[in-house]
Coordinates of N, CA, C and O in Angstrom, one line a residue:
X1 N 118.7 140.9 92.5 CA 119.3 140.1 91.5 C 120.4 139.3 92.2 O 121.2 139.8 93.0
X2 N 120.5 138.0 91.9 CA 121.5 137.2 92.4 C 122.4 136.5 91.3 O 121.8 136.1 90.3
X3 N 123.6 136.4 91.6 CA 124.6 135.7 90.7 C 125.2 134.6 91.6 O 125.7 134.9 92.6
X4 N 125.2 133.4 91.0 CA 125.8 132.3 91.8 C 126.8 131.6 90.9 O 126.5 131.0 89.9
X5 N 128.1 131.8 91.4 CA 129.2 131.1 90.7 C 129.5 129.8 91.3 O 129.3 129.6 92.5
X6 N 129.9 128.9 90.4 CA 130.3 127.5 90.9 C 131.3 126.9 89.9 O 131.5 127.5 88.8
X7 N 131.8 125.8 90.3 CA 132.7 125.0 89.4 C 134.1 125.1 89.7 O 135.0 124.4 89.1
X8 N 134.5 125.8 90.8 CA 135.9 125.9 91.2 C 136.3 124.6 91.8 O 135.5 123.7 92.0
X9 N 137.6 124.5 92.0 CA 138.1 123.3 92.7 C 139.7 123.3 92.6 O 140.3 124.3 92.3
X10 N 140.2 122.1 93.0 CA 141.6 121.9 93.0 C 142.0 121.1 91.8 O 141.5 120.0 91.6
X11 N 142.9 121.6 91.0 CA 143.4 120.8 89.8 C 144.9 120.9 89.7 O 145.5 121.8 90.3
X12 N 145.5 120.0 89.0 CA 146.9 120.1 88.8 C 147.2 120.9 87.6 O 146.4 121.2 86.7
X13 N 148.5 121.4 87.5 CA 148.9 122.2 86.3 C 148.6 121.4 85.1 O 148.8 120.2 85.0
X14 N 148.0 122.1 84.1 CA 147.6 121.5 82.9 C 146.2 121.1 82.8 O 145.7 120.7 81.8
X15 N 145.5 121.1 84.0 CA 144.1 120.6 84.0 C 143.1 121.6 83.6 O 143.5 122.8 83.2
X16 N 141.9 121.3 83.6 CA 140.8 122.1 83.2 C 139.7 122.2 84.2 O 139.5 121.3 85.0
X17 N 139.0 123.4 84.2 CA 137.8 123.6 85.0 C 136.9 124.4 84.2 O 137.3 125.2 83.3
X18 N 135.6 124.2 84.5 CA 134.6 125.1 83.8 C 133.8 125.8 84.9 O 133.1 125.1 85.7
X19 N 133.9 127.0 85.0 CA 133.1 127.8 85.9 C 131.8 128.2 85.3 O 131.6 128.4 84.1
X20 N 130.8 128.2 86.2 CA 129.4 128.6 85.8 C 128.9 129.7 86.7 O 129.3 129.8 87.8
X21 N 128.0 130.5 86.1 CA 127.4 131.6 86.9 C 126.0 131.6 86.5 O 125.6 131.9 85.3
X22 N 125.1 131.4 87.5 CA 123.7 131.5 87.2 C 123.1 132.9 87.7 O 123.4 133.3 88.8
X23 N 122.4 133.5 86.8 CA 121.8 134.8 87.1 C 120.3 134.7 87.3 O 119.6 133.9 86.6
X24 N 119.8 135.5 88.2 CA 118.3 135.5 88.5 C 117.6 136.5 87.6 O 116.4 136.6 87.7
X25 N 118.3 137.2 86.8 CA 117.7 138.1 85.8 C 118.3 137.8 84.4 O 119.3 137.3 84.3
X26 N 117.5 138.2 83.4 CA 117.9 137.9 82.0 C 119.2 138.5 81.7 O 119.4 139.7 81.8
X27 N 120.2 137.6 81.3 CA 121.5 138.2 80.9 C 121.4 138.7 79.4 O 122.3 139.4 79.0
X28 N 120.4 138.3 78.7 CA 120.3 138.8 77.3 C 120.2 140.3 77.3 O 120.6 141.0 76.4
X29 N 119.6 140.9 78.4 CA 119.4 142.3 78.4 C 120.5 143.1 79.1 O 120.5 144.3 79.3
X30 N 121.6 142.3 79.4 CA 122.7 143.0 80.1 C 123.6 143.8 79.2 O 123.6 143.6 77.9
X31 N 124.3 144.7 79.7 CA 125.3 145.5 79.0 C 126.6 144.8 78.9 O 127.3 144.9 77.9
X32 N 127.0 144.1 79.9 CA 128.3 143.4 80.0 C 128.3 142.3 81.0 O 127.6 142.4 82.0
X33 N 129.0 141.2 80.6 CA 129.2 140.1 81.5 C 130.6 139.8 81.6 O 131.4 139.8 80.6
X34 N 131.1 139.7 82.9 CA 132.5 139.6 83.1 C 132.8 138.5 84.1 O 132.0 138.1 85.0
X35 N 134.1 138.0 84.0 CA 134.7 137.2 85.0 C 135.9 137.9 85.6 O 136.7 138.4 84.8
X36 N 136.0 138.0 86.9 CA 137.1 138.6 87.5 C 137.8 137.5 88.4 O 137.2 136.5 88.7
X37 N 139.0 137.8 88.8 CA 139.6 136.9 89.8 C 140.5 137.8 90.7 O 140.9 138.9 90.4
X38 N 140.7 137.2 91.9 CA 141.5 137.9 92.9 C 142.3 136.8 93.6 O 141.8 135.9 94.3
X39 N 143.6 137.0 93.5 CA 144.5 136.1 94.2 C 144.9 136.7 95.5 O 144.9 137.9 95.7
X40 N 145.4 135.9 96.4 CA 145.8 136.4 97.8 C 146.8 137.5 97.6 O 147.8 137.3 96.9
X41 N 146.6 138.6 98.3 CA 147.6 139.7 98.3 C 147.6 140.5 97.0 O 148.5 141.4 96.8
X42 N 146.7 140.2 96.1 CA 146.7 140.9 94.8 C 145.4 141.6 94.5 O 144.4 141.3 95.1
X43 N 145.5 142.6 93.6 CA 144.3 143.3 93.3 C 143.4 142.4 92.4 O 143.8 141.5 91.7
X44 N 142.1 142.7 92.4 CA 141.2 142.0 91.5 C 141.5 142.3 90.1 O 141.9 143.4 89.7
X45 N 141.4 141.3 89.3 CA 141.8 141.3 87.9 C 140.7 140.9 87.0 O 140.0 139.9 87.2
X46 N 140.4 141.7 86.0 CA 139.4 141.3 85.0 C 140.0 140.2 84.1 O 141.0 140.4 83.4
X47 N 139.3 139.1 84.0 CA 139.8 138.0 83.2 C 139.2 138.0 81.8 O 139.9 137.8 80.9
X48 N 137.9 138.1 81.8 CA 137.2 138.1 80.5 C 135.9 138.9 80.6 O 135.3 139.0 81.6
X49 N 135.6 139.6 79.5 CA 134.4 140.4 79.5 C 133.7 140.3 78.1 O 134.4 140.4 77.1
X50 N 132.4 140.1 78.2 CA 131.6 140.2 76.9 C 130.8 141.4 77.0 O 130.0 141.6 77.9
X51 N 130.9 142.2 75.9 CA 130.1 143.4 75.8 C 130.0 143.8 74.4 O 131.0 143.8 73.6
X52 N 128.8 144.2 74.0 CA 128.6 144.7 72.6 C 129.0 143.7 71.6 O 129.6 144.0 70.5
X53 N 128.8 142.4 71.9 CA 129.2 141.4 70.9 C 130.6 141.0 70.9 O 131.0 140.2 70.0
X54 N 131.4 141.5 71.7 CA 132.9 141.3 71.7 C 133.3 140.7 73.0 O 132.9 141.1 74.1
X55 N 134.2 139.7 72.9 CA 134.8 139.1 74.1 C 136.3 139.6 74.2 O 137.0 139.4 73.2
X56 N 136.6 140.1 75.4 CA 138.0 140.5 75.6 C 138.6 139.7 76.8 O 137.9 139.4 77.8
X57 N 139.8 139.3 76.6 CA 140.5 138.5 77.7 C 141.8 139.2 78.1 O 142.4 139.9 77.4
X58 N 142.1 139.0 79.4 CA 143.4 139.5 79.8 C 144.5 138.6 79.1 O 144.3 137.5 78.8
X59 N 145.6 139.3 78.8 CA 146.6 138.6 78.0 C 147.0 137.3 78.6 O 147.2 136.3 77.8
X60 N 147.1 137.1 79.9 CA 147.6 135.9 80.5 C 146.8 134.7 80.3 O 147.2 133.6 80.5
X61 N 145.5 134.9 79.9 CA 144.6 133.7 79.7 C 144.2 133.5 78.3 O 143.5 132.5 78.0
X62 N 144.6 134.4 77.4 CA 144.2 134.2 76.0 C 144.7 132.8 75.5 O 145.8 132.4 75.8
X63 N 143.9 132.2 74.7 CA 144.1 130.9 74.1 C 144.0 129.8 75.1 O 144.2 128.6 74.8
X64 N 143.7 130.1 76.4 CA 143.5 129.1 77.4 C 142.1 129.1 78.0 O 141.5 128.1 78.3
X65 N 141.5 130.3 78.1 CA 140.2 130.5 78.7 C 139.2 130.9 77.6 O 139.6 131.6 76.7
X66 N 138.0 130.4 77.8 CA 136.9 130.7 76.8 C 135.7 131.2 77.6 O 135.1 130.4 78.4
X67 N 135.2 132.3 77.2 CA 133.9 132.8 77.8 C 132.8 132.4 76.9 O 132.9 132.4 75.7
X68 N 131.7 132.0 77.6 CA 130.5 131.7 76.8 C 129.2 132.0 77.7 O 129.4 132.2 78.9
X69 N 128.1 132.1 77.0 CA 126.9 132.4 77.8 C 125.7 131.7 77.1 O 125.7 131.4 75.9
X70 N 124.7 131.3 77.9 CA 123.5 130.7 77.4 C 122.3 131.6 77.8 O 121.9 131.6 79.0
X71 N 121.9 132.4 76.9 CA 120.8 133.4 77.3 C 119.5 132.7 77.7 O 118.9 133.2 78.6
X72 N 119.2 131.6 77.1 CA 118.0 130.9 77.5 C 118.0 130.4 78.9 O 117.0 130.3 79.6
X73 N 119.2 130.1 79.4 CA 119.3 129.6 80.8 C 119.8 130.7 81.8 O 119.9 130.4 83.0
X74 N 120.1 131.8 81.2 CA 120.7 132.9 82.1 C 121.9 132.4 82.8 O 122.1 132.6 84.0
X75 N 122.8 131.8 82.0 CA 124.0 131.3 82.5 C 125.2 131.8 81.7 O 125.1 132.0 80.5
X76 N 126.3 132.1 82.4 CA 127.6 132.4 81.8 C 128.6 131.4 82.3 O 128.5 130.9 83.4
X77 N 129.6 131.2 81.4 CA 130.6 130.2 81.7 C 132.0 130.7 81.5 O 132.2 131.6 80.7
X78 N 133.0 130.0 82.1 CA 134.4 130.3 81.8 C 135.0 128.9 81.7 O 135.2 128.3 82.8
X79 N 135.4 128.5 80.5 CA 136.1 127.3 80.3 C 137.6 127.6 80.5 O 138.1 128.4 79.7
X80 N 138.2 126.9 81.4 CA 139.6 127.2 81.7 C 140.4 125.9 81.4 O 140.2 124.9 82.1
X81 N 141.3 126.0 80.4 CA 142.2 124.9 80.0 C 143.6 125.2 80.3 O 144.0 126.4 80.4
X82 N 144.4 124.2 80.4 CA 145.9 124.3 80.5 C 146.1 125.3 81.7 O 146.9 126.2 81.6
X83 N 145.5 125.0 82.8 CA 145.7 125.8 84.0 C 147.1 125.8 84.6 O 147.8 124.7 84.5
X84 N 147.5 126.9 85.1 CA 148.8 127.0 85.7 C 148.6 127.6 87.1 O 147.6 128.2 87.5
X85 N 149.6 127.4 88.0 CA 149.5 127.9 89.4 C 149.1 129.4 89.5 O 148.5 129.8 90.4
X86 N 149.6 130.2 88.5 CA 149.3 131.6 88.5 C 147.8 131.9 88.3 O 147.4 133.0 88.6
X87 N 147.0 130.9 87.9 CA 145.6 131.1 87.8 C 144.9 130.9 89.1 O 143.6 131.1 89.2
X88 N 145.6 130.5 90.1 CA 145.0 130.3 91.5 C 144.4 131.6 92.0 O 145.1 132.6 92.1
X89 N 143.1 131.6 92.3 CA 142.4 132.8 92.7 C 141.0 132.5 93.0 O 140.5 131.3 92.7
X90 N 140.3 133.4 93.6 CA 138.9 133.3 93.7 C 138.3 134.0 92.5 O 138.7 135.2 92.2
X91 N 137.4 133.3 91.8 CA 136.8 133.8 90.6 C 135.4 134.3 90.8 O 134.6 133.6 91.5
X92 N 135.1 135.5 90.3 CA 133.8 136.1 90.5 C 133.1 136.4 89.1 O 133.8 136.8 88.2
X93 N 131.8 136.2 89.0 CA 131.1 136.6 87.9 C 130.5 138.0 88.2 O 130.1 138.3 89.3
X94 N 130.3 138.8 87.1 CA 129.9 140.2 87.3 C 129.0 140.5 86.1 O 129.4 140.2 84.9
X95 N 127.9 141.1 86.3 CA 127.0 141.5 85.2 C 126.5 142.9 85.4 O 126.2 143.3 86.6
X96 N 126.4 143.6 84.4 CA 125.9 145.0 84.4 C 124.7 145.2 83.5 O 124.7 144.7 82.4
X97 N 123.7 145.8 84.1 CA 122.5 146.1 83.3 C 122.2 147.6 83.4 O 122.5 148.2 84.4
X98 N 121.6 148.1 82.3 CA 121.1 149.5 82.4 C 119.6 149.4 82.4 O 118.9 148.8 81.6
X99 N 119.0 149.9 83.5 CA 117.6 149.8 83.7 C 117.1 151.3 83.7 O 117.3 152.0 84.7
X100 N 116.4 151.6 82.6 CA 116.0 153.0 82.5 C 117.2 153.9 82.4 O 118.1 153.8 81.6
X101 N 117.4 154.8 83.4 CA 118.5 155.7 83.4 C 119.6 155.2 84.4 O 120.5 156.0 84.7
X102 N 119.3 154.1 85.0 CA 120.2 153.6 86.1 C 121.0 152.4 85.6 O 120.5 151.5 84.9
X103 N 122.2 152.4 86.1 CA 123.1 151.3 85.8 C 123.2 150.4 87.1 O 123.4 150.9 88.2
X104 N 123.0 149.2 86.9 CA 123.0 148.2 88.0 C 124.1 147.2 87.8 O 124.2 146.6 86.7
X105 N 124.9 147.0 88.7 CA 126.0 146.0 88.6 C 125.9 145.0 89.8 O 125.7 145.4 90.9
X106 N 126.1 143.8 89.5 CA 126.0 142.7 90.5 C 127.2 141.8 90.4 O 127.7 141.5 89.2
X107 N 127.7 141.3 91.5 CA 128.8 140.4 91.5 C 128.4 139.2 92.4 O 127.9 139.4 93.5
X108 N 128.6 138.0 91.9 CA 128.3 136.9 92.7 C 129.4 136.5 93.7 O 130.5 137.1 93.6
X109 N 129.1 135.6 94.6 CA 130.1 135.1 95.5 C 131.1 134.3 94.7 O 130.7 133.7 93.7
X110 N 132.3 134.4 95.1 CA 133.4 133.8 94.3 C 133.4 132.3 94.4 O 132.8 131.7 95.3
X111 N 134.1 131.7 93.5 CA 134.4 130.3 93.6 C 135.9 130.1 93.5 O 136.6 130.7 92.7
X112 N 136.5 129.3 94.4 CA 137.9 129.2 94.5 C 138.5 128.2 93.5 O 138.0 127.1 93.3
X113 N 139.5 128.7 92.8 CA 140.2 127.8 91.9 C 141.7 127.7 92.4 O 142.3 128.8 92.6
X114 N 142.1 126.5 92.6 CA 143.5 126.3 93.1 C 144.2 125.3 92.1 O 143.7 124.2 91.8
X115 N 145.3 125.8 91.6 CA 146.1 125.0 90.7 C 147.4 124.6 91.3 O 148.2 125.5 91.7
X116 N 147.6 123.3 91.5 CA 148.8 122.8 92.1 C 149.9 122.6 91.1 O 149.6 122.2 89.9
X117 N 151.1 122.8 91.5 CA 152.3 122.6 90.6 C 152.7 121.1 90.6 O 152.3 120.3 91.4

């Protein structure tokens, strides 16, 4: 299974980016879809997660970031608005599937987001 994240870049404070993640397996059958980020010198942080019909966001991105997914295309997205320098990080998509009695989790290569002040 492969996950490919894209859409990162350099933006100014207040700008927007839309991250995309393409999955090689049906995301409709997944248990959870998530976006994580990791800033230099910091621990990885869960940004947004969709599971059991519910989307949860880390407090710092609420009302600015929006998670979405297109099951038909096996794509998940993270719309990021009103970006601030603190959002600078490498962003990763992560998907978890339960296959029989086994849980499988995959993380794509990250995409760099840099927000200049």
